[in-house]
Amino acid sequence: MEAVLESEAPRGALRNTAKMTARGVSVYYGDTKALKDVDLDIGENQVTSLIGPSGCGKSTFLRCLNRMNDVIDICRVEGDITLDDIDIYRSGLDVVQLRARVGMVFQKPNPFPKSIYDNIAYGPRLHGIAESKAELDDIVELSLTKAGLWDEVKDRLLGPGTGLSGGQQQRLCIARAIAVNPEVILMDEPCSALDPIATAKIEELIDELRQNFTIVIVTHSMQQAARVSQRTAFFHLGVLVEVGETEQLFTNPRDERTQGYITGRFG
Amino acid sequence: MNSLLLIAILLVLSSVGYAFGQRRARVVSGGHPSTLHSRPQYYGLYVALWCGIPSLLLMAAWLIIEPHVAEWLLVSNLPADAQQLSPDRLSLLVNDIENLASGNIVSREVDPVLQAAADGYKAVRQIGNAAMAAAAISLAVLGLAFARRRIAPSLRARNLVERTVSVLMILASTIAILTTIGIVLSLAFEAWRFFARVPITEFLFGLSWSPQTALREDQVGSSGAFGAVPLFAGTLMITFIAMCVAVPIGLFSAIYMSEYASPKIRATVKPMLEILAGVPTVVYGFFAALTVAPFIRNSGEAIGLDVSSESALAAGAVMGIMIIPFVSSLSDDVMNAVPRSLRDGAYALGATRSETIKQVVFPAALPGIVGSVLLAMSRAIGETMIVVMAAGLAANLTANPLEAVTTVTVQIVTLLVGDQEFDSAKTLAAFALGLLLFAVTLALNVVALHVVRRYREKYD
Ligand SMILES: Nc1ncnc2c1ncn2[C@@H]1O[C@H](COP(=O)(O)OP(=O)(O)OP(=O)(O)O)[C@@H](O)[C@H]1O
Ligand SMILES: [Mg+2]
């Protein structure tokens, strides 16, 4: 019985609880097909990393998961993606609610030109999460603490968010995403603009966040993928080539394209 | 020699110099242009500049000085009795002689003395021109030869050309600045003469404006009043009405264009809105006077309001329409300049499109938007034609937009239109008004530029 299931299930399927599932996802930008028939499960309270050479469709896939592709006029998504077994592309679904549940952190830190406090409070205010000023204050402090930024900024909460260093700005953006208390956090190369120390801090943070959140991270650094993720998916030319336990994928890849990429032969 | 012809000759010489310089550079490099400090074109330019600039400068200097020299010679050659004439009459005589020399109509009878003077003057000018042409051409040739001899592989022609070009550019901008200063000074000078007649406090704080001065001492009812307050109040009211029209419409269309419209629609709507700025203000003027004002009066009467046929409301509303593109176009640009990543950040937090615009895009673009509004406002303050035609001439000090008011610019026009003495307080008042208006719009522009610049720094 078990063996039958295994062979019938798509390659990217997870046997244990999957928070999100993608089945037959294809994405078109105008006439070009950027993503071809991807099946992938995102495990709950796990870090899933997406790796692959530049232009292979990692960001595109990530942006499907919270429908950020809707913002791009020429982009069209096919296939099914579910969050807790509910199709997120079905008509009538509230995209705003979806994005409150699936948060996102971008490659380049993009704090709003507002104060640090207002940056964090933006999401909670938007969704009416806090009942009172005191509660909002608590959310801000908690989010900043979780993002490991509280000690550095607690005396300048009303200072501009854009006045922070790059690494601090990125942690501010993570705190901003946490503040709406999402279930899934998508991170698109969150460390690519940061130095090794800031990167280490964020990696540490990701590991802690795993307790409460499901995380998907796109990264170009295989060491990073190996350090922070439990599960890794390798994309190549818009195709999901291989997905598996991070350790297995890096030590014993099944596909030779994966082998080639992780040993640095192309990409 | 005709100065246009001379300029053409100098330019031809310069291009010959360019060719010479380039060739010479190739020769001194011994067939290996890579041994030169700069590429051969720069040596060509170097020679061309040496050839053209000094000679053209000489020519310019000559054109400025020559008439004065010729006139001075003319006067000193006149018979003694003519030289004894009063300065006014002497200048009249000189004028006649110059006209006679150039074959124009002369205001007096031509006697032999006059004819002789004119002939002399003509001869002087001809000789002078010929000498100048010869001097300029030889200077050009000298410059060419000098620069060509200096060409050597180690000559840093590129740096020299670069520096010369930058000096030329500085010169050009200096001319623009000097012109502005000149305008301000001439305004200030005339205004100063005005304030010698009317105390500055009365001008700045006086509440009534009726710029009539007596032509004769014994004339009645002509003691002028030069209080500028009603004019500035009128200007402010009309500007305010215009902004009430232009800011909401302009902003909403900017938001529509930058956030909602597809690129195709934006590409058509934006130029169409900008056409509004290109309509001649006279056309707006009669639109205001013949269409909008009667409409406002009729609808006012229909609801029992007393509206004068020339009202601040009509002029202000039409002016507002005119400046819509200033607000919409610039605001659209600044909102487009708000980085896409900021919008994405808001969307990713679950903001809707209008929330994103309201809470992220708009605040981020606010300084730029303020700048655009201020620029539109200074445009509205300076606008004349619409107000002349639609707002009237009565300097009422009122807060009722349905009454006729007048503005600073309108009064400047009426003060200077028609035959006027150039030193009456009435005429001079125009300069004082102009100066004050200039100060106000300048201040607005400075604020606007400052705000816009601060905005730029934030996102670069
Ligand atoms: N907005 C867009 N319009 C058109 N084509 C796009 C757009 N965004 C991405 N693409 C195309 O889709 C393909 C996948 O892009 P994507 O950004 O997902 O790559 P990626 O794997 O994230 O690359 P990188 O590692 O460089 O970020 C690329 O070929 C890209 O050119
Ligand atoms: Mg990417």
PDB file of C-alpha atoms and ligand atoms in Angstrom, chain A residues 28-30 32-35 52-63 69 72 74-75 107 188-189 218-220 235 238, chain B residues 340, ligand 1:
ATOM      1  CA  TYR A  28       3.909  32.310 -18.582  1.00  0.00           C
ATOM      2  CA  TYR A  29       5.279  35.800 -19.038  1.00  0.00           C
ATOM      3  CA  GLY A  30       3.474  36.811 -22.194  1.00  0.00           C
ATOM      4  CA  THR A  32       7.373  32.627 -22.837  1.00  0.00           C
ATOM      5  CA  LYS A  33       6.946  29.783 -20.417  1.00  0.00           C
ATOM      6  CA  ALA A  34       9.097  30.521 -17.393  1.00  0.00           C
ATOM      7  CA  LEU A  35       8.002  27.586 -15.234  1.00  0.00           C
ATOM      8  CA  GLY A  52      19.239  26.730  -9.191  1.00  0.00           C
ATOM      9  CA  PRO A  53      21.060  28.842 -11.742  1.00  0.00           C
ATOM     10  CA  SER A  54      19.963  32.422 -12.407  1.00  0.00           C
ATOM     11  CA  GLY A  55      16.803  32.754 -14.472  1.00  0.00           C
ATOM     12  CA  CYS A  56      15.595  29.224 -13.775  1.00  0.00           C
ATOM     13  CA  GLY A  57      12.318  30.420 -12.236  1.00  0.00           C
ATOM     14  CA  LYS A  58      12.928  30.303  -8.462  1.00  0.00           C
ATOM     15  CA  SER A  59      11.542  33.777  -7.821  1.00  0.00           C
ATOM     16  CA  THR A  60       8.707  33.093 -10.210  1.00  0.00           C
ATOM     17  CA  PHE A  61       7.695  30.014  -8.263  1.00  0.00           C
ATOM     18  CA  LEU A  62       8.028  31.808  -4.947  1.00  0.00           C
ATOM     19  CA  ARG A  63       5.825  34.647  -6.138  1.00  0.00           C
ATOM     20  CA  ASN A  69       2.546  37.508  -9.740  1.00  0.00           C
ATOM     21  CA  ILE A  72       2.595  41.726 -13.129  1.00  0.00           C
ATOM     22  CA  ILE A  74       1.735  39.895 -18.505  1.00  0.00           C
ATOM     23  CA  CYS A  75       2.066  37.036 -16.044  1.00  0.00           C
ATOM     24  CA  GLN A 107      16.006  40.379  -2.106  1.00  0.00           C
ATOM     25  CA  ASP A 188      13.731  35.724  -1.999  1.00  0.00           C
ATOM     26  CA  GLU A 189      17.517  35.796  -1.593  1.00  0.00           C
ATOM     27  CA  VAL A 218      15.427  31.208  -2.444  1.00  0.00           C
ATOM     28  CA  THR A 219      19.197  31.303  -2.279  1.00  0.00           C
ATOM     29  CA  HIS A 220      22.210  31.259  -4.526  1.00  0.00           C
ATOM     30  CA  PHE A 235      15.292  24.157 -10.451  1.00  0.00           C
ATOM     31  CA  GLY A 238      11.988  26.334 -15.473  1.00  0.00           C
TER      32      GLY A 238
ATOM     33  CA  ARG B 340       8.516  49.209  -7.406  1.00  0.00           C
TER      34      ARG B 340
HETATM   35  N1  LIG C   1       8.306  40.466 -15.019  1.00  0.00           N
HETATM   36  C1  LIG C   1       8.785  39.623 -15.940  1.00  0.00           C
HETATM   37  N2  LIG C   1       8.484  39.802 -17.241  1.00  0.00           N
HETATM   38  C2  LIG C   1       8.972  38.952 -18.186  1.00  0.00           C
HETATM   39  N3  LIG C   1       9.761  37.915 -17.919  1.00  0.00           N
HETATM   40  C3  LIG C   1      10.104  37.677 -16.643  1.00  0.00           C
HETATM   41  C4  LIG C   1       9.642  38.537 -15.589  1.00  0.00           C
HETATM   42  N4  LIG C   1      10.128  38.076 -14.423  1.00  0.00           N
HETATM   43  C5  LIG C   1      10.874  36.996 -14.748  1.00  0.00           C
HETATM   44  N5  LIG C   1      10.864  36.750 -16.070  1.00  0.00           N
HETATM   45  C6  LIG C   1      11.542  35.663 -16.769  1.00  0.00           C
HETATM   46  O1  LIG C   1      11.213  34.451 -16.162  1.00  0.00           O
HETATM   47  C7  LIG C   1      12.351  33.613 -16.031  1.00  0.00           C
HETATM   48  C8  LIG C   1      12.534  33.196 -14.581  1.00  0.00           C
HETATM   49  O2  LIG C   1      12.792  34.388 -13.836  1.00  0.00           O
HETATM   50  P1  LIG C   1      12.998  34.365 -12.269  1.00  0.00           P
HETATM   51  O3  LIG C   1      13.066  35.771 -11.799  1.00  0.00           O
HETATM   52  O4  LIG C   1      11.983  33.512 -11.658  1.00  0.00           O
HETATM   53  O5  LIG C   1      14.426  33.684 -12.143  1.00  0.00           O
HETATM   54  P2  LIG C   1      15.261  33.371 -10.822  1.00  0.00           P
HETATM   55  O6  LIG C   1      15.471  31.927 -10.788  1.00  0.00           O
HETATM   56  O7  LIG C   1      14.659  34.021  -9.655  1.00  0.00           O
HETATM   57  O8  LIG C   1      16.635  34.062 -11.175  1.00  0.00           O
HETATM   58  P3  LIG C   1      17.639  34.815 -10.184  1.00  0.00           P
HETATM   59  O9  LIG C   1      18.347  33.759  -9.442  1.00  0.00           O
HETATM   60  O10 LIG C   1      18.544  35.535 -11.114  1.00  0.00           O
HETATM   61  O11 LIG C   1      16.815  35.705  -9.329  1.00  0.00           O
HETATM   62  C9  LIG C   1      13.521  34.386 -16.576  1.00  0.00           C
HETATM   63  O12 LIG C   1      13.816  33.912 -17.865  1.00  0.00           O
HETATM   64  C10 LIG C   1      13.044  35.805 -16.613  1.00  0.00           C
HETATM   65  O13 LIG C   1      13.591  36.466 -17.715  1.00  0.00           O
END
